[in-house]
Amino acid sequence: MLDDHARSHLLADIGLEESGEQSLLDEEVRRILVTFRGGREIIDSSMAKLVAALEISDDFDQSFEAEPLFESEEPDECANSSVQTMMSYLQVTSRADVSRVIDRLPIFPRAAKQVVKKVSDPEVTVDELESVASLDPVLTGRLIQTANSAYYSPARPIASIQHAIAYVGVDVARKVLLASTIRGNFASMRLHQLWNHSLDVAQAAEELTQYATTKMNPAEAFLAGLVHDIGRLAFSIMPARYLERFYRLTDGGCPPVQVELCLSGRSHAEVGSETLVQWKFPESIVAAIRCHHSPERSSSPLASLLYIAEFVADSDEDLPSFTRLKSACRQTGIDTDAIAQVDGKDRDILDVLRFAA
């Protein structure tokens, strides 16, 4: 059975009036599906076009589902003509256009780079954290706000950086300062949910490192999680023709990664890595971001860790792939049973850094 919205669109496509007779539409749908599946039904030209559209859409969907099986970064050579036709129809901007948008993104401030460089070190000292937090009133405020939050509930209000660090601990203070440095890039209302997701992935990635047999830096994993979707900042300022089609397709249930590829030929993973190169981020993080949706194409365990972290965070950005999950688990040495242990029970520690839902 179809919902009202889908039924009205289908009726318009095959030239039928909304008569209230569900059985009439059900019969038309049955005939279309029988023909699509190779049966023989007498259909008119309008229905024949719908059958052809279903065939192209099915090929298109299967091409994305099969993508994890290709070792090449360019599986397009195996794509059939119907998929190429669909891609050319959907594309509304070029790869070069996206590069120009990347150039329009704000410069990552020098002070922020210093924060990232110092605070990413898991051996950072209390004195170094205090020095970093003093660089910017925003960093100071977030750290003190965290110490005074309901999660910690101090007996008396905490008013100094030193007291805040001593109260929440070096590890939490480090994460608060890193997240506070990145958070401002997601200030736009439509990016709030994306930032909250980035926090979830960052904390899941850090937690997952304790289950990995491949040695990974928890601080680096946390930072990579914070910026793993930074490429979506560029897509958020694309021209109206791109945004209108992007939201229409994603609101209809299409995964954002596939929509990005169809509309521009690039995904936010690729765009994010280019952005981080301009921001002078470490190459290890740049490489991980580039392949965090295709870990089978990278030798970076961090890329695989991010893929698993998104799985833990219930991300709906990409088509689910058991093949890719197995590849990521093999690359990191994380057992699939261990993934269930990452429950995020401590994620409310950074609630003060979240935007209201």
Coordinates of C-alpha atoms in Angstrom, one line a residue:
M1 CA 0.0 0.0 0.0
L2 CA 1.2 3.6 -0.7
D3 CA 0.9 6.5 1.6
D4 CA -1.1 9.5 0.5
H5 CA 1.9 11.6 -0.7
A6 CA 3.3 8.7 -2.8
R7 CA -0.2 7.9 -4.2
S8 CA -0.9 11.4 -5.3
H9 CA 2.5 11.6 -7.1
L10 CA 2.0 8.3 -8.8
L11 CA -1.5 9.2 -9.9
A12 CA -0.3 12.4 -11.5
D13 CA 2.6 10.5 -13.3
I14 CA 0.2 7.9 -14.9
G15 CA -2.5 10.5 -15.6
L16 CA -5.2 9.2 -13.2
E17 CA -7.6 11.3 -11.2
E18 CA -7.7 10.9 -7.4
S19 CA -11.0 9.1 -7.2
G20 CA -10.8 7.6 -3.7
E21 CA -10.8 4.1 -5.2
Q22 CA -7.7 2.6 -3.8
S23 CA -8.3 -0.7 -5.6
L24 CA -7.9 1.1 -9.0
L25 CA -4.5 2.5 -8.0
D26 CA -3.4 -0.8 -6.5
E27 CA -4.2 -2.6 -9.8
E28 CA -2.1 0.0 -11.8
V29 CA 0.8 -0.4 -9.4
R30 CA 0.5 -4.2 -9.6
R31 CA 0.7 -4.0 -13.4
I32 CA 3.8 -1.7 -13.3
L33 CA 5.6 -4.0 -10.9
V34 CA 4.8 -7.1 -12.8
T35 CA 6.2 -5.6 -15.9
F36 CA 9.3 -4.3 -14.0
R37 CA 9.9 -7.8 -12.8
G38 CA 9.8 -9.3 -16.2
G39 CA 6.2 -10.3 -16.5
R40 CA 3.9 -9.5 -19.4
E41 CA 1.2 -7.0 -18.8
I42 CA -0.6 -4.6 -21.2
I43 CA 0.5 -1.1 -20.2
D44 CA 0.2 2.3 -21.9
S45 CA 3.1 4.7 -22.7
S46 CA 2.9 6.5 -19.4
M47 CA 3.2 3.3 -17.4
A48 CA 6.0 2.2 -19.7
K49 CA 8.0 5.3 -18.8
L50 CA 7.5 4.5 -15.1
V51 CA 8.7 1.0 -15.6
A52 CA 11.8 2.4 -17.4
A53 CA 12.4 4.8 -14.5
L54 CA 12.1 2.0 -12.0
E55 CA 14.7 0.0 -14.0
I56 CA 17.2 2.9 -14.1
S57 CA 16.6 3.6 -10.4
D58 CA 17.2 -0.1 -9.5
D59 CA 20.5 -0.1 -11.5
F60 CA 21.5 3.1 -9.8
D61 CA 20.8 1.7 -6.4
Q62 CA 22.6 -1.5 -7.1
S63 CA 25.7 0.4 -8.3
F64 CA 26.0 2.1 -4.9
E65 CA 25.4 -1.1 -3.0
A66 CA 28.2 -2.8 -5.0
E67 CA 30.7 0.0 -4.5
P68 CA 32.4 -1.5 -1.4
L69 CA 33.3 -4.6 -3.5
F70 CA 35.5 -2.5 -5.9
E71 CA 39.1 -2.0 -5.0
S72 CA 39.5 0.9 -7.4
E73 CA 38.7 4.4 -6.3
E74 CA 36.9 4.8 -9.7
P75 CA 34.3 2.1 -10.0
D76 CA 32.6 4.2 -12.6
E77 CA 34.3 2.3 -15.4
C78 CA 32.0 -0.6 -14.5
A79 CA 28.8 1.5 -14.4
N80 CA 26.3 0.8 -17.1
S81 CA 24.8 3.5 -19.4
S82 CA 21.6 3.9 -17.4
V83 CA 23.6 4.8 -14.2
Q84 CA 25.7 7.2 -16.2
T85 CA 22.5 8.8 -17.6
M86 CA 21.0 9.2 -14.2
M87 CA 24.2 10.8 -12.8
S88 CA 24.3 13.3 -15.7
Y89 CA 20.7 14.1 -15.2
L90 CA 21.0 14.7 -11.4
Q91 CA 24.3 16.7 -11.4
V92 CA 23.7 20.4 -10.9
T93 CA 27.2 21.6 -10.2
S94 CA 30.8 20.6 -11.1
R95 CA 33.7 19.4 -9.0
A96 CA 35.4 22.7 -9.8
D97 CA 32.4 24.6 -8.4
V98 CA 32.8 22.7 -5.2
S99 CA 36.5 23.6 -5.0
R100 CA 35.6 27.2 -5.3
V101 CA 33.2 26.9 -2.4
I102 CA 35.9 25.3 -0.3
D103 CA 38.0 28.5 -0.9
R104 CA 35.1 30.6 0.5
L105 CA 35.1 28.8 3.8
P106 CA 36.5 30.8 6.8
I107 CA 40.2 30.5 7.5
F108 CA 41.0 28.4 10.5
P109 CA 42.5 30.9 13.0
R110 CA 46.1 30.7 14.0
A111 CA 45.1 30.6 17.7
A112 CA 42.8 27.7 17.0
K113 CA 45.6 25.8 15.3
Q114 CA 47.7 26.2 18.4
V115 CA 44.9 24.9 20.5
V116 CA 44.5 21.8 18.3
K117 CA 48.3 21.2 18.2
K118 CA 48.7 21.4 22.0
V119 CA 45.5 19.9 23.2
S120 CA 45.6 16.9 20.8
D121 CA 48.6 15.6 22.7
P122 CA 47.4 13.0 25.2
E123 CA 50.4 13.9 27.4
V124 CA 49.3 17.6 27.7
T125 CA 49.9 19.0 31.2
V126 CA 47.6 21.0 33.5
D127 CA 49.8 24.1 33.0
E128 CA 49.6 23.8 29.2
L129 CA 45.8 23.4 29.3
E130 CA 45.5 26.5 31.5
S131 CA 47.7 28.4 29.1
V132 CA 45.6 27.3 26.1
A133 CA 42.3 28.1 27.8
S134 CA 43.5 31.6 28.6
L135 CA 44.0 32.3 24.8
D136 CA 40.3 32.9 24.2
P137 CA 37.4 33.9 26.5
V138 CA 35.1 31.4 24.7
L139 CA 37.4 28.6 25.7
T140 CA 37.6 29.8 29.2
G141 CA 33.8 30.1 29.4
R142 CA 33.1 26.7 28.0
L143 CA 35.6 25.0 30.4
I144 CA 34.1 26.8 33.5
Q145 CA 30.6 26.2 32.2
T146 CA 31.3 22.4 32.0
A147 CA 32.7 22.3 35.5
N148 CA 29.6 24.0 36.8
S149 CA 27.2 21.9 34.8
A150 CA 24.5 19.6 36.2
Y151 CA 26.7 16.6 35.3
Y152 CA 29.4 17.7 37.8
S153 CA 27.2 19.7 40.3
P154 CA 30.0 21.3 42.3
A155 CA 29.2 22.2 45.9
R156 CA 30.4 25.8 45.3
P157 CA 30.5 27.6 41.9
I158 CA 33.8 27.2 40.1
A159 CA 35.2 30.5 38.7
S160 CA 38.8 29.9 37.6
I161 CA 40.4 28.0 34.8
Q162 CA 42.8 26.2 37.2
H163 CA 39.9 25.1 39.5
A164 CA 37.8 24.0 36.5
I165 CA 40.6 21.8 35.1
A166 CA 41.4 20.3 38.6
Y167 CA 37.7 19.6 39.1
V168 CA 36.8 17.9 35.7
G169 CA 40.2 16.4 35.1
V170 CA 42.8 16.8 32.4
D171 CA 41.1 14.4 29.9
V172 CA 37.7 16.1 30.0
A173 CA 39.3 19.6 29.9
R174 CA 41.3 18.6 26.8
K175 CA 38.1 17.4 25.1
V176 CA 36.2 20.5 26.1
L177 CA 38.9 22.8 24.7
L178 CA 39.1 20.9 21.4
A179 CA 35.4 20.8 20.9
S180 CA 35.0 24.5 21.8
T181 CA 37.6 25.4 19.2
I182 CA 35.7 23.5 16.4
R183 CA 32.1 24.3 17.5
G184 CA 31.9 27.8 16.1
N185 CA 32.1 26.5 12.6
F186 CA 28.7 24.9 13.1
A187 CA 26.9 28.0 14.4
S188 CA 24.4 28.1 11.6
M189 CA 21.0 26.8 12.7
R190 CA 20.9 24.1 10.0
L191 CA 24.3 22.8 11.1
H192 CA 23.4 22.3 14.8
Q193 CA 22.3 18.7 14.4
L194 CA 25.4 18.0 12.4
W195 CA 27.6 19.3 15.3
N196 CA 25.7 17.2 17.8
H197 CA 26.3 14.2 15.6
S198 CA 30.0 15.1 15.4
L199 CA 30.3 15.1 19.2
D200 CA 28.7 11.7 19.3
V201 CA 31.1 10.3 16.7
A202 CA 34.1 11.9 18.4
Q203 CA 33.3 10.3 21.8
A204 CA 32.5 7.0 20.2
A205 CA 35.8 7.1 18.3
E206 CA 37.8 7.8 21.4
E207 CA 36.0 5.0 23.3
L208 CA 36.6 2.5 20.5
T209 CA 40.3 2.9 20.7
Q210 CA 40.4 0.9 23.9
Y211 CA 39.0 -2.1 22.0
A212 CA 41.3 -1.8 19.0
T213 CA 44.3 -4.2 18.6
T214 CA 45.8 -1.6 16.2
K215 CA 47.4 1.1 18.4
M216 CA 45.7 4.4 18.0
N217 CA 45.8 7.7 19.8
P218 CA 42.5 8.4 21.7
A219 CA 43.1 12.2 21.5
E220 CA 43.6 12.0 17.8
A221 CA 40.5 9.8 17.4
F222 CA 38.4 12.4 19.3
L223 CA 39.7 15.2 17.1
A224 CA 39.1 13.3 13.9
G225 CA 35.5 12.6 15.1
L226 CA 34.9 16.3 15.7
V227 CA 36.0 17.2 12.1
H228 CA 34.9 14.1 10.2
D229 CA 32.0 15.9 8.6
I230 CA 33.7 19.3 8.1
G231 CA 33.2 18.9 4.4
R232 CA 29.5 19.4 4.8
L233 CA 30.2 23.0 5.7
A234 CA 31.1 23.6 2.1
F235 CA 28.0 21.9 0.8
S236 CA 25.9 24.0 3.2
I237 CA 26.8 27.1 1.3
M238 CA 26.3 25.7 -2.2
P239 CA 24.1 27.6 -4.7
A240 CA 20.3 27.4 -4.2
R241 CA 19.8 25.0 -7.1
Y242 CA 22.1 22.5 -5.4
L243 CA 20.5 22.9 -1.9
E244 CA 17.0 22.7 -3.2
R245 CA 17.6 19.4 -4.9
F246 CA 19.8 18.1 -2.0
Y247 CA 17.1 18.6 0.6
R248 CA 14.4 17.3 -1.6
L249 CA 16.3 14.1 -2.1
T250 CA 17.5 13.6 1.5
D251 CA 14.1 14.5 2.9
G252 CA 12.8 11.7 0.7
G253 CA 15.1 9.3 2.3
C254 CA 18.2 9.3 0.1
P255 CA 21.5 9.0 2.0
P256 CA 23.4 12.3 1.9
V257 CA 26.7 10.8 0.7
Q258 CA 25.0 9.4 -2.4
V259 CA 23.1 12.6 -3.0
E260 CA 26.3 14.6 -2.8
L261 CA 28.0 12.4 -5.3
C262 CA 25.1 12.5 -7.7
L263 CA 24.7 16.3 -7.5
S264 CA 28.3 17.3 -7.6
G265 CA 30.5 14.3 -8.3
R266 CA 32.1 14.7 -4.9
S267 CA 31.3 13.6 -1.3
H268 CA 31.8 15.5 1.9
A269 CA 34.6 13.1 2.9
E270 CA 36.7 14.2 -0.1
V271 CA 35.7 17.9 0.4
G272 CA 36.4 17.6 4.1
S273 CA 40.0 16.3 3.5
E274 CA 40.7 19.3 1.1
T275 CA 39.4 21.7 3.7
L276 CA 41.6 20.2 6.4
V277 CA 44.6 20.5 4.2
Q278 CA 44.0 24.2 3.9
W279 CA 43.5 24.4 7.7
K280 CA 47.0 22.7 8.1
F281 CA 45.6 19.6 10.0
P282 CA 47.9 16.6 10.4
E283 CA 48.1 14.3 7.4
S284 CA 46.9 11.3 9.4
I285 CA 43.6 13.0 10.1
V286 CA 43.3 14.4 6.5
A287 CA 43.7 10.8 5.2
A288 CA 41.2 9.4 7.6
I289 CA 38.6 12.0 6.8
R290 CA 39.0 11.4 3.0
C291 CA 38.1 7.7 3.4
H292 CA 35.8 7.6 6.4
H293 CA 32.9 6.4 4.3
S294 CA 35.1 4.0 2.2
P295 CA 37.5 2.4 4.7
E296 CA 38.3 -0.5 2.3
R297 CA 40.1 2.0 0.1
S298 CA 42.5 3.2 2.7
S299 CA 45.4 1.9 4.8
S300 CA 44.4 4.3 7.6
P301 CA 43.1 2.5 10.7
L302 CA 41.7 5.9 11.8
A303 CA 39.5 6.0 8.7
S304 CA 38.1 2.6 9.7
L305 CA 37.7 3.7 13.3
L306 CA 35.6 6.6 12.1
Y307 CA 33.4 4.3 10.0
I308 CA 32.7 2.1 13.0
A309 CA 32.1 5.2 15.2
E310 CA 29.5 6.4 12.8
F311 CA 27.9 3.0 12.9
V312 CA 27.8 3.2 16.7
A313 CA 26.3 6.7 16.5
D314 CA 23.5 5.5 14.3
S315 CA 24.5 7.7 11.4
D316 CA 22.2 7.6 8.3
E317 CA 24.6 9.5 6.0
D318 CA 25.5 6.5 3.9
L319 CA 24.0 3.2 2.8
P320 CA 24.6 0.5 5.5
S321 CA 27.3 -2.0 4.4
F322 CA 28.2 -5.1 6.3
T323 CA 31.1 -5.5 3.8
R324 CA 32.5 -2.2 4.9
L325 CA 31.9 -2.8 8.6
K326 CA 33.8 -6.1 8.3
S327 CA 36.7 -4.4 6.5
A328 CA 36.8 -1.6 9.2
C329 CA 36.8 -4.1 12.0
R330 CA 39.6 -6.1 10.3
Q331 CA 41.7 -2.9 9.8
T332 CA 41.4 -1.8 13.4
G333 CA 41.2 -5.2 15.1
I334 CA 38.0 -4.3 16.8
D335 CA 35.7 -7.3 17.3
T336 CA 32.1 -6.8 16.2
D337 CA 31.1 -8.0 19.7
A338 CA 33.1 -5.2 21.2
I339 CA 31.2 -2.6 19.3
A340 CA 28.1 -3.3 21.4
Q341 CA 30.1 -2.3 24.5
V342 CA 30.4 1.3 23.3
D343 CA 27.2 2.5 24.8
G344 CA 28.0 6.2 25.1
K345 CA 26.9 6.3 28.8
D346 CA 29.4 9.2 29.5
R347 CA 28.5 11.3 26.5
D348 CA 26.5 13.8 28.6
I349 CA 29.8 15.1 30.0
L350 CA 29.9 17.4 27.0
D351 CA 26.3 18.4 27.0
V352 CA 27.1 22.1 27.5
L353 CA 28.8 22.0 24.0
R354 CA 25.7 20.7 22.3
F355 CA 23.2 22.8 20.5
A356 CA 19.5 22.5 21.6
A357 CA 17.7 19.9 19.5

